[in-house]
Every structure is written in C-alpha cells, then in structure tokens.
Amino acid sequence: MTVDTAPPRMRIVRHPLKYRLLEVRRVTRVTPGTVRVTLGGAALEGFCEQAPTDHVKLCFARPGEELPVEPVVENDTWMDAPVEPITRDYTVRHYRRAEQELDIDMVLHGTGVGSGWAAAAEPGMRLGVFGPRGSEEIPFVHDWYLLAAEETALPALGRWLEMLPAGVKVLAFAEVPGPEDEQTFETATDLRMTWLHRGAAPAGSTDLLERAVRAAEFPEGMGFAWVAGEATTLKPIRRHLRRERGLGKEQVDVDGYWKRGVENHDHHEDDHEHA
Ligand SMILES: Cc1cc2nc3c(=O)[nH]c(=O)nc-3n(C[C@H](O)[C@H](O)[C@H](O)COP(=O)(O)OP(=O)(O)OC[C@H]3O[C@@H](n4cnc5c(N)ncnc54)[C@H](O)[C@@H]3O)c2cc1C
C-alpha cells in the first residue's frame, strides 16, 4: 500500500566553484549525432558529482586562440571580468575518479561553438571545465518517475536510469531523429522506455514528447517528473503535468536545455521550474 505524504523537496547541494583545464583523451561516437569526449587530467582531483542532472560549463577557446579564457573566481563566486570565457552547459555523463576521466556527450546539431568544437574534437585538444556549481538532489523516495528528454538531455536521462533505485517504476520517453540514434542505458529500475522518432523534422520543432506524456498512464502513488530539452516545446508539458495531472511543484522539474534560434540559452532565465 502506498502512504500518501507530502512530496519531498529538491535540495541544491553546493560544490566549491573550480575551473579545470583538461585534455581530450578519446573521442568516440555514441550515435551518428552524438560525440563522446573523454577529458582527463590530474586537475580532476576533488571533482564533485552526485545527482542525475549534474552539469558543468565547458569553456571554449576564442577563435584563433589555443586555450580558453579562465573564469575569474573570488570567494567562491564567478566574477565579471573584462574578457569573459565562452561557455556552454553540458552534463557530466560519467566521472571515473580512479582514471581521472570525465565523459561528456555532445550533440552535433550544426551551428554553435559547442557543436562545432565537438565535431572537430581530437585527442590532445584542451578544454576548460567549470563546475559543477551544485547538484540538484531529489530524495529517491517516489513510487514512480517520469523521464522525458531529447538528445541533449539523454546524458542526464542515462544518469537518472543508472542512479534510481532498483525496482522503482520508470516511464521514459526519448525523442531522437531515428532508430540509429537510440541508446542503451544500464538500469536496475522497472523501466518502460519509449523512443520517439522525429525523422527529418528539425530538433525542437515537434510535439512528440508532449503527445507521449499526455497519452501515458501514470502508475499509482506519488510520482516525480523530470523533463528536459528544447525550452519552447517543454512549456505545454509542464502545464499538462501541473494543471491536468495535478502534480505538485515539488514533483515536477522541467528544464529548457536550449532554445531554438537562441545562442547560449540561459536555462535559469525562465524555463527551469522545480521546487
Ligand atoms: C543543464 C544542461 C545540461 C546540458 N547537457 C547537455 C549535454 O550533455 N549534451 C549536449 O549536447 N547538450 C547539452 N545541453 C544543451 C547545450 O548546452 C545546448 O544545446 C547549447 O546551446 C549548445 O551550444 P552550441 O554552442 O552548440 O550552440 P549555441 O551557440 O548555444 O546555439 C547556436 C544555435 O544552435 C541552436 N541549438 C542549440 N542546441 C541545439 C540542438 N541540440 N539542436 C538543434 N539546434 C540547437 C540554437 O538554438 C542556436 O540557434 C545542456 C544544457 C543544459 C542547460
């Protein structure tokens, strides 16, 4: 029997803000449209990661320069500086402490500093890694989880599936171009995974995730929904979960990872809603 209690709140655990210059050790293809960059170096000493959505700011070199501009940190705070680093947010796919290695899965979407860098990445190149600033910790006490994502959020979806407790019910929906873009994730959860193919439609232009979430039959008990991807397409999903499904604020984490037509979209700006 499920006991109906108030949903637990998400807690942000802060980590010391640190910039690290790392070297590319390996570049592999996860799928035709996603590159896994393995970064390594002794600078990874003390690196913190603990929650599914943990992410860093990758710092890229300016055109014509070899190394990224280093962010200025004073009293554990990122300060304004005359020359700012060029940064983009990416999920920590794997961190292997013993090997001093970090895997970042980067989508090759066409235009953009991050996508362009990933397309050209090769061993020996150097990249700045800033953070993680903190971890969004959600006590894993829910009866079920709904996870919905497109490619940029598949690294985090993979972490969710790896970290959630054995046997917990998970409904997962993932939008990708086609079958060749599907990924396999290790999980001990009771997972029902649905892949949605958008074909030739541009990323961030479909309502495939929304329709799948609307049609889903949610399990009994207290659930938690995490949805991430293109910001505009997520808004109706958030509304549906909160208003039509009646999930409380603490039960929904919707995070716009990027926005069509916007360079370096700030996910804290208007799209990230949770407790
Ligand atoms: C918390 C968090 C975690 C993230 N984790 C990852 C991750 O692990 N892997 C990953 O690949 N991305 C991840 N992203 C998304 C990534 O930060 C954005 O896609 C970012 O815009 C990429 O930078 P860029 O320099 O390639 O493109 P930008 O310079 O930011 O944008 C250039 C143009 O490309 C468009 N664009 C951006 N991303 C996409 C896309 N995926 N498909 C189509 N068009 C796009 C923009 O709308 C813009 O028009 C994450 C974002 C957040 C907030």
mmCIF file of C-alpha atoms and ligand atoms in Angstrom:
data_model
loop_
_atom_site.group_PDB
_atom_site.id
_atom_site.type_symbol
_atom_site.label_atom_id
_atom_site.label_comp_id
_atom_site.label_asym_id
_atom_site.label_seq_id
_atom_site.Cartn_x
_atom_site.Cartn_y
_atom_site.Cartn_z
ATOM 1 C CA MET A 1 0.000 0.000 0.000
ATOM 2 C CA THR A 2 1.251 3.491 -0.787
ATOM 3 C CA VAL A 3 1.270 6.053 2.011
ATOM 4 C CA ASP A 4 0.306 9.464 0.680
ATOM 5 C CA THR A 5 2.632 12.007 2.299
ATOM 6 C CA ALA A 6 3.842 15.436 1.184
ATOM 7 C CA PRO A 7 6.348 15.163 -1.669
ATOM 8 C CA PRO A 8 9.943 15.759 -0.579
ATOM 9 C CA ARG A 9 11.655 18.895 -1.819
ATOM 10 C CA MET A 10 14.597 19.129 -4.151
ATOM 11 C CA ARG A 11 17.727 20.360 -2.399
ATOM 12 C CA ILE A 12 20.642 22.100 -4.073
ATOM 13 C CA VAL A 13 23.985 20.931 -2.707
ATOM 14 C CA ARG A 14 26.681 23.487 -3.492
ATOM 15 C CA HIS A 15 30.197 22.484 -4.549
ATOM 16 C CA PRO A 16 33.315 24.683 -4.429
ATOM 17 C CA LEU A 17 33.462 26.598 -7.718
ATOM 18 C CA LYS A 18 36.520 25.430 -9.595
ATOM 19 C CA TYR A 19 37.900 25.796 -13.113
ATOM 20 C CA ARG A 20 39.912 22.938 -14.582
ATOM 21 C CA LEU A 21 41.862 22.774 -17.820
ATOM 22 C CA LEU A 22 41.621 19.220 -19.168
ATOM 23 C CA GLU A 23 42.920 17.357 -22.188
ATOM 24 C CA VAL A 24 40.901 15.269 -24.623
ATOM 25 C CA ARG A 25 41.948 11.637 -24.213
ATOM 26 C CA ARG A 26 39.442 9.947 -26.524
ATOM 27 C CA VAL A 27 36.648 10.845 -28.918
ATOM 28 C CA THR A 28 34.037 8.216 -29.732
ATOM 29 C CA ARG A 29 30.619 8.192 -31.395
ATOM 30 C CA VAL A 30 27.694 7.331 -29.127
ATOM 31 C CA THR A 31 25.267 7.648 -32.051
ATOM 32 C CA PRO A 32 25.608 9.251 -35.504
ATOM 33 C CA GLY A 33 24.647 12.625 -33.996
ATOM 34 C CA THR A 34 26.400 12.492 -30.620
ATOM 35 C CA VAL A 35 30.099 12.505 -29.823
ATOM 36 C CA ARG A 36 31.503 11.295 -26.507
ATOM 37 C CA VAL A 37 34.516 13.337 -25.476
ATOM 38 C CA THR A 38 36.620 11.820 -22.710
ATOM 39 C CA LEU A 39 38.553 14.506 -20.872
ATOM 40 C CA GLY A 40 41.298 13.729 -18.441
ATOM 41 C CA GLY A 41 43.911 15.208 -16.183
ATOM 42 C CA ALA A 42 45.215 15.475 -12.656
ATOM 43 C CA ALA A 43 43.194 18.712 -12.359
ATOM 44 C CA LEU A 44 40.117 16.492 -11.874
ATOM 45 C CA GLU A 45 41.253 15.853 -8.302
ATOM 46 C CA GLY A 46 38.377 16.834 -5.995
ATOM 47 C CA PHE A 47 35.761 16.889 -8.806
ATOM 48 C CA CYS A 48 32.241 16.606 -7.339
ATOM 49 C CA GLU A 49 29.201 14.984 -8.953
ATOM 50 C CA GLN A 50 26.350 13.163 -7.299
ATOM 51 C CA ALA A 51 22.954 13.845 -8.882
ATOM 52 C CA PRO A 52 21.449 12.875 -12.260
ATOM 53 C CA THR A 53 21.365 16.388 -13.682
ATOM 54 C CA ASP A 54 24.878 17.440 -12.619
ATOM 55 C CA HIS A 55 26.404 19.619 -15.302
ATOM 56 C CA VAL A 56 29.436 21.769 -15.981
ATOM 57 C CA LYS A 57 30.161 24.814 -18.060
ATOM 58 C CA LEU A 58 32.543 23.842 -20.810
ATOM 59 C CA CYS A 59 34.874 26.760 -21.604
ATOM 60 C CA PHE A 60 35.953 27.089 -25.239
ATOM 61 C CA ALA A 61 38.908 28.967 -26.708
ATOM 62 C CA ARG A 62 38.144 32.100 -28.719
ATOM 63 C CA PRO A 63 38.698 31.816 -32.474
ATOM 64 C CA GLY A 64 42.421 31.800 -33.214
ATOM 65 C CA GLU A 65 43.391 31.111 -29.602
ATOM 66 C CA GLU A 66 44.602 27.818 -28.213
ATOM 67 C CA LEU A 67 43.300 27.986 -24.660
ATOM 68 C CA PRO A 68 40.000 29.135 -23.184
ATOM 69 C CA VAL A 69 39.791 32.293 -21.102
ATOM 70 C CA GLU A 70 39.768 31.252 -17.466
ATOM 71 C CA PRO A 71 36.744 32.433 -15.474
ATOM 72 C CA VAL A 72 37.585 34.741 -12.569
ATOM 73 C CA VAL A 73 36.505 33.279 -9.220
ATOM 74 C CA GLU A 74 36.709 35.196 -5.961
ATOM 75 C CA ASN A 75 35.257 33.989 -2.655
ATOM 76 C CA ASP A 76 33.656 31.049 -4.438
ATOM 77 C CA THR A 77 31.803 33.460 -6.768
ATOM 78 C CA TRP A 78 32.106 33.828 -10.543
ATOM 79 C CA MET A 79 33.077 37.484 -11.070
ATOM 80 C CA ASP A 80 32.513 39.755 -14.061
ATOM 81 C CA ALA A 81 35.745 40.253 -15.970
ATOM 82 C CA PRO A 82 36.900 42.365 -18.951
ATOM 83 C CA VAL A 83 37.213 39.190 -21.034
ATOM 84 C CA GLU A 84 34.640 36.514 -20.295
ATOM 85 C CA PRO A 85 35.069 32.851 -21.165
ATOM 86 C CA ILE A 86 32.883 31.343 -23.889
ATOM 87 C CA THR A 87 30.816 28.749 -22.042
ATOM 88 C CA ARG A 88 28.053 26.214 -22.715
ATOM 89 C CA ASP A 89 26.317 23.837 -20.291
ATOM 90 C CA TYR A 90 26.946 20.081 -20.631
ATOM 91 C CA THR A 91 26.023 17.116 -18.438
ATOM 92 C CA VAL A 92 28.637 15.032 -16.650
ATOM 93 C CA ARG A 93 27.870 11.729 -18.381
ATOM 94 C CA HIS A 94 30.446 9.712 -16.401
ATOM 95 C CA TYR A 95 33.163 10.594 -13.959
ATOM 96 C CA ARG A 96 35.815 7.935 -13.247
ATOM 97 C CA ARG A 97 37.746 9.130 -10.229
ATOM 98 C CA ALA A 98 40.458 6.457 -10.364
ATOM 99 C CA GLU A 99 41.217 7.149 -14.034
ATOM 100 C CA GLN A 100 40.822 10.930 -13.610
ATOM 101 C CA GLU A 101 38.431 10.928 -16.554
ATOM 102 C CA LEU A 102 35.229 12.701 -17.436
ATOM 103 C CA ASP A 103 32.880 11.776 -20.294
ATOM 104 C CA ILE A 104 30.772 14.474 -21.930
ATOM 105 C CA ASP A 105 28.262 13.511 -24.653
ATOM 106 C CA MET A 106 27.932 16.388 -27.119
ATOM 107 C CA VAL A 107 25.192 16.662 -29.736
ATOM 108 C CA LEU A 108 26.315 17.639 -33.231
ATOM 109 C CA HIS A 109 23.428 19.903 -34.134
ATOM 110 C CA GLY A 110 25.103 22.101 -36.743
ATOM 111 C CA THR A 111 25.872 25.674 -35.745
ATOM 112 C CA GLY A 112 27.310 26.682 -32.390
ATOM 113 C CA VAL A 113 30.592 26.853 -30.530
ATOM 114 C CA GLY A 114 29.891 23.633 -28.628
ATOM 115 C CA SER A 115 28.633 21.632 -31.577
ATOM 116 C CA GLY A 116 31.461 22.901 -33.814
ATOM 117 C CA TRP A 117 34.108 22.100 -31.219
ATOM 118 C CA ALA A 118 32.697 18.581 -30.723
ATOM 119 C CA ALA A 119 32.692 17.922 -34.468
ATOM 120 C CA ALA A 120 36.413 18.749 -34.638
ATOM 121 C CA ALA A 121 37.450 17.261 -31.276
ATOM 122 C CA GLU A 122 40.509 15.032 -31.216
ATOM 123 C CA PRO A 123 42.900 13.693 -28.602
ATOM 124 C CA GLY A 124 45.347 16.262 -27.273
ATOM 125 C CA MET A 125 42.970 19.236 -27.577
ATOM 126 C CA ARG A 126 42.318 21.143 -24.375
ATOM 127 C CA LEU A 127 39.034 22.270 -22.917
ATOM 128 C CA GLY A 128 38.062 24.179 -19.782
ATOM 129 C CA VAL A 129 35.587 22.638 -17.350
ATOM 130 C CA PHE A 130 33.930 24.965 -14.838
ATOM 131 C CA GLY A 131 31.859 23.415 -12.054
ATOM 132 C CA PRO A 132 29.607 21.645 -11.284
ATOM 133 C CA ARG A 133 28.385 24.555 -9.191
ATOM 134 C CA GLY A 134 25.973 22.291 -7.386
ATOM 135 C CA SER A 135 23.830 19.173 -7.515
ATOM 136 C CA GLU A 136 20.040 19.041 -7.562
ATOM 137 C CA GLU A 137 19.372 16.344 -5.010
ATOM 138 C CA ILE A 138 15.972 14.721 -5.022
ATOM 139 C CA PRO A 139 15.402 12.083 -2.366
ATOM 140 C CA PHE A 140 14.654 8.885 -4.287
ATOM 141 C CA VAL A 141 11.500 8.082 -2.333
ATOM 142 C CA HIS A 142 8.860 8.422 -5.039
ATOM 143 C CA ASP A 143 6.730 5.497 -6.177
ATOM 144 C CA TRP A 144 7.414 6.232 -9.833
ATOM 145 C CA TYR A 145 9.343 8.551 -12.134
ATOM 146 C CA LEU A 146 8.506 10.060 -15.487
ATOM 147 C CA LEU A 147 11.569 10.998 -17.550
ATOM 148 C CA ALA A 148 11.268 12.759 -20.892
ATOM 149 C CA ALA A 149 14.105 14.117 -22.995
ATOM 150 C CA GLU A 150 15.557 14.724 -26.427
ATOM 151 C CA GLU A 151 19.203 14.192 -27.443
ATOM 152 C CA THR A 152 20.802 16.966 -25.373
ATOM 153 C CA ALA A 153 19.179 15.568 -22.247
ATOM 154 C CA LEU A 154 19.887 11.887 -22.922
ATOM 155 C CA PRO A 155 23.128 12.055 -20.912
ATOM 156 C CA ALA A 156 21.089 13.167 -17.890
ATOM 157 C CA LEU A 157 18.372 10.625 -18.647
ATOM 158 C CA GLY A 158 21.040 7.930 -18.670
ATOM 159 C CA ARG A 159 22.273 9.119 -15.266
ATOM 160 C CA TRP A 160 18.723 9.064 -13.887
ATOM 161 C CA LEU A 161 18.318 5.466 -15.017
ATOM 162 C CA GLU A 162 21.674 4.476 -13.531
ATOM 163 C CA MET A 163 21.065 6.215 -10.194
ATOM 164 C CA LEU A 164 17.401 5.475 -9.439
ATOM 165 C CA PRO A 165 16.767 2.626 -7.000
ATOM 166 C CA ALA A 166 16.317 -0.942 -8.189
ATOM 167 C CA GLY A 167 12.760 -1.919 -8.998
ATOM 168 C CA VAL A 168 11.245 1.578 -8.993
ATOM 169 C CA LYS A 169 8.761 2.175 -11.838
ATOM 170 C CA VAL A 170 10.060 4.488 -14.550
ATOM 171 C CA LEU A 171 8.268 5.722 -17.642
ATOM 172 C CA ALA A 172 10.837 7.186 -20.009
ATOM 173 C CA PHE A 173 10.279 8.945 -23.323
ATOM 174 C CA ALA A 174 13.135 9.983 -25.569
ATOM 175 C CA GLU A 175 12.906 11.872 -28.842
ATOM 176 C CA VAL A 176 15.647 11.278 -31.423
ATOM 177 C CA PRO A 177 15.813 11.510 -35.230
ATOM 178 C CA GLY A 178 15.619 7.767 -35.910
ATOM 179 C CA PRO A 179 16.343 4.225 -34.671
ATOM 180 C CA GLU A 180 20.110 4.652 -35.184
ATOM 181 C CA ASP A 181 20.067 7.466 -32.603
ATOM 182 C CA GLU A 182 18.641 5.324 -29.817
ATOM 183 C CA GLN A 183 20.940 4.472 -26.901
ATOM 184 C CA THR A 184 21.123 1.627 -24.415
ATOM 185 C CA PHE A 185 21.249 2.507 -20.735
ATOM 186 C CA GLU A 186 22.169 0.358 -17.749
ATOM 187 C CA THR A 187 19.389 0.365 -15.187
ATOM 188 C CA ALA A 188 18.054 -1.658 -12.289
ATOM 189 C CA THR A 189 14.700 0.168 -12.418
ATOM 190 C CA ASP A 190 11.444 -1.294 -13.675
ATOM 191 C CA LEU A 191 11.740 0.682 -16.910
ATOM 192 C CA ARG A 192 9.253 1.235 -19.688
ATOM 193 C CA MET A 193 11.313 3.056 -22.337
ATOM 194 C CA THR A 194 9.679 4.584 -25.406
ATOM 195 C CA TRP A 195 11.719 6.008 -28.269
ATOM 196 C CA LEU A 196 10.045 8.630 -30.428
ATOM 197 C CA HIS A 197 11.376 9.314 -33.931
ATOM 198 C CA ARG A 198 11.015 12.766 -35.417
ATOM 199 C CA GLY A 199 12.543 11.789 -38.774
ATOM 200 C CA ALA A 200 13.612 14.769 -40.863
ATOM 201 C CA ALA A 201 11.800 17.349 -38.694
ATOM 202 C CA PRO A 202 14.250 19.793 -37.084
ATOM 203 C CA ALA A 203 15.154 19.238 -33.416
ATOM 204 C CA GLY A 204 12.899 21.214 -31.106
ATOM 205 C CA SER A 205 10.098 21.514 -33.657
ATOM 206 C CA THR A 206 7.806 18.633 -32.748
ATOM 207 C CA ASP A 207 5.231 17.880 -30.065
ATOM 208 C CA LEU A 208 6.189 14.184 -29.892
ATOM 209 C CA LEU A 209 7.198 14.298 -26.217
ATOM 210 C CA GLU A 210 4.101 16.273 -25.266
ATOM 211 C CA ARG A 211 1.774 13.823 -27.006
ATOM 212 C CA ALA A 212 3.533 10.835 -25.451
ATOM 213 C CA VAL A 213 3.356 12.312 -21.940
ATOM 214 C CA ARG A 214 -0.318 13.228 -22.409
ATOM 215 C CA ALA A 215 -1.149 9.695 -23.525
ATOM 216 C CA ALA A 216 0.831 7.984 -20.754
ATOM 217 C CA GLU A 217 -0.912 6.131 -17.988
ATOM 218 C CA PHE A 218 0.833 7.143 -14.767
ATOM 219 C CA PRO A 219 1.354 4.466 -12.095
ATOM 220 C CA GLU A 220 -0.338 4.668 -8.689
ATOM 221 C CA GLY A 221 1.260 6.618 -5.857
ATOM 222 C CA MET A 222 3.485 9.667 -5.661
ATOM 223 C CA GLY A 223 5.442 10.399 -8.794
ATOM 224 C CA PHE A 224 8.222 12.726 -9.891
ATOM 225 C CA ALA A 225 8.562 14.079 -13.420
ATOM 226 C CA TRP A 226 11.806 15.295 -14.988
ATOM 227 C CA VAL A 227 11.607 16.722 -18.482
ATOM 228 C CA ALA A 228 14.437 18.398 -20.395
ATOM 229 C CA GLY A 229 15.082 19.517 -23.941
ATOM 230 C CA GLU A 230 14.154 22.428 -26.201
ATOM 231 C CA ALA A 231 12.603 25.099 -23.967
ATOM 232 C CA THR A 232 9.566 26.074 -26.056
ATOM 233 C CA THR A 233 8.380 22.510 -26.578
ATOM 234 C CA LEU A 234 8.520 21.836 -22.836
ATOM 235 C CA LYS A 235 6.127 24.574 -21.737
ATOM 236 C CA PRO A 236 2.920 22.687 -22.645
ATOM 237 C CA ILE A 237 4.330 19.560 -20.967
ATOM 238 C CA ARG A 238 4.918 21.459 -17.738
ATOM 239 C CA ARG A 239 1.390 22.913 -17.908
ATOM 240 C CA HIS A 240 -0.061 19.454 -18.529
ATOM 241 C CA LEU A 241 1.804 17.886 -15.611
ATOM 242 C CA ARG A 242 0.934 20.649 -13.159
ATOM 243 C CA ARG A 243 -2.600 21.575 -14.195
ATOM 244 C CA GLU A 244 -4.102 18.498 -15.818
ATOM 245 C CA ARG A 245 -2.240 15.756 -13.940
ATOM 246 C CA GLY A 246 -2.185 17.748 -10.701
ATOM 247 C CA LEU A 247 1.468 17.089 -9.867
ATOM 248 C CA GLY A 248 2.738 19.485 -7.192
ATOM 249 C CA LYS A 249 5.538 21.965 -7.775
ATOM 250 C CA GLU A 250 7.984 19.735 -5.907
ATOM 251 C CA GLN A 251 7.075 16.808 -8.156
ATOM 252 C CA VAL A 252 7.998 18.468 -11.436
ATOM 253 C CA ASP A 253 11.407 19.518 -12.756
ATOM 254 C CA VAL A 254 11.207 20.918 -16.284
ATOM 255 C CA ASP A 255 14.447 22.301 -17.677
ATOM 256 C CA GLY A 256 14.865 24.059 -21.021
ATOM 257 C CA TYR A 257 18.332 22.916 -22.103
ATOM 258 C CA TRP A 258 18.342 25.054 -25.243
ATOM 259 C CA LYS A 259 16.011 27.262 -27.227
ATOM 260 C CA ARG A 260 15.503 27.352 -30.973
ATOM 261 C CA GLY A 261 17.132 30.421 -32.520
ATOM 262 C CA VAL A 262 18.869 31.419 -29.265
ATOM 263 C CA GLU A 263 22.623 31.192 -28.792
ATOM 264 C CA ASN A 264 23.754 30.051 -25.337
ATOM 265 C CA HIS A 265 20.230 29.909 -23.881
ATOM 266 C CA ASP A 266 20.243 30.547 -20.122
ATOM 267 C CA HIS A 267 18.264 27.715 -18.566
ATOM 268 C CA HIS A 268 17.944 29.592 -15.282
ATOM 269 C CA GLU A 269 16.268 32.506 -17.023
ATOM 270 C CA ASP A 270 12.680 31.419 -17.496
ATOM 271 C CA ASP A 271 12.383 27.736 -18.028
ATOM 272 C CA HIS A 272 13.723 25.868 -15.060
ATOM 273 C CA GLU A 273 10.902 25.107 -12.703
ATOM 274 C CA HIS A 274 11.105 22.875 -9.710
ATOM 275 C CA ALA A 275 10.548 23.205 -6.003
HETATM 276 C C1 LIG B 1 21.839 21.731 -17.612
HETATM 277 C C2 LIG B 1 22.141 21.492 -19.071
HETATM 278 C C3 LIG B 1 22.758 20.323 -19.465
HETATM 279 C C4 LIG B 1 23.039 20.088 -20.818
HETATM 280 N N1 LIG B 1 23.668 18.928 -21.188
HETATM 281 C C5 LIG B 1 23.981 18.723 -22.494
HETATM 282 C C6 LIG B 1 24.688 17.552 -22.897
HETATM 283 O O1 LIG B 1 25.096 16.723 -22.066
HETATM 284 N N2 LIG B 1 24.947 17.377 -24.222
HETATM 285 C C7 LIG B 1 24.551 18.300 -25.161
HETATM 286 O O2 LIG B 1 24.825 18.094 -26.344
HETATM 287 N N3 LIG B 1 23.882 19.420 -24.811
HETATM 288 C C8 LIG B 1 23.595 19.664 -23.505
HETATM 289 N N4 LIG B 1 22.935 20.791 -23.136
HETATM 290 C C9 LIG B 1 22.461 21.684 -24.188
HETATM 291 C C10 LIG B 1 23.545 22.611 -24.717
HETATM 292 O O3 LIG B 1 24.033 23.431 -23.663
HETATM 293 C C11 LIG B 1 22.936 23.499 -25.810
HETATM 294 O O4 LIG B 1 22.482 22.708 -26.889
HETATM 295 C C12 LIG B 1 23.893 24.566 -26.296
HETATM 296 O O5 LIG B 1 23.141 25.548 -26.979
HETATM 297 C C13 LIG B 1 24.958 24.036 -27.228
HETATM 298 O O6 LIG B 1 25.839 25.087 -27.547
HETATM 299 P P1 LIG B 1 26.300 25.409 -29.033
HETATM 300 O O7 LIG B 1 27.448 26.330 -28.898
HETATM 301 O O8 LIG B 1 26.473 24.152 -29.793
HETATM 302 O O9 LIG B 1 25.072 26.197 -29.664
HETATM 303 P P2 LIG B 1 24.644 27.730 -29.366
HETATM 304 O O10 LIG B 1 25.723 28.666 -29.789
HETATM 305 O O11 LIG B 1 24.170 27.833 -27.964
HETATM 306 O O12 LIG B 1 23.410 27.904 -30.334
HETATM 307 C C14 LIG B 1 23.575 28.113 -31.752
HETATM 308 C C15 LIG B 1 22.274 27.742 -32.458
HETATM 309 O O13 LIG B 1 22.073 26.337 -32.355
HETATM 310 C C16 LIG B 1 20.780 26.049 -31.811
HETATM 311 N N5 LIG B 1 20.889 24.828 -30.995
HETATM 312 C C17 LIG B 1 21.457 24.673 -29.774
HETATM 313 N N6 LIG B 1 21.380 23.398 -29.370
HETATM 314 C C18 LIG B 1 20.733 22.724 -30.356
HETATM 315 C C19 LIG B 1 20.353 21.361 -30.537
HETATM 316 N N7 LIG B 1 20.611 20.432 -29.635
HETATM 317 N N8 LIG B 1 19.715 21.028 -31.692
HETATM 318 C C20 LIG B 1 19.450 21.949 -32.645
HETATM 319 N N9 LIG B 1 19.793 23.257 -32.529
HETATM 320 C C21 LIG B 1 20.420 23.636 -31.407
HETATM 321 C C22 LIG B 1 20.410 27.304 -31.005
HETATM 322 O O14 LIG B 1 19.008 27.441 -30.918
HETATM 323 C C23 LIG B 1 21.043 28.406 -31.833
HETATM 324 O O15 LIG B 1 20.186 28.802 -32.887
HETATM 325 C C24 LIG B 1 22.671 21.057 -21.787
HETATM 326 C C25 LIG B 1 22.068 22.250 -21.379
HETATM 327 C C26 LIG B 1 21.803 22.479 -20.039
HETATM 328 C C27 LIG B 1 21.157 23.761 -19.605
#
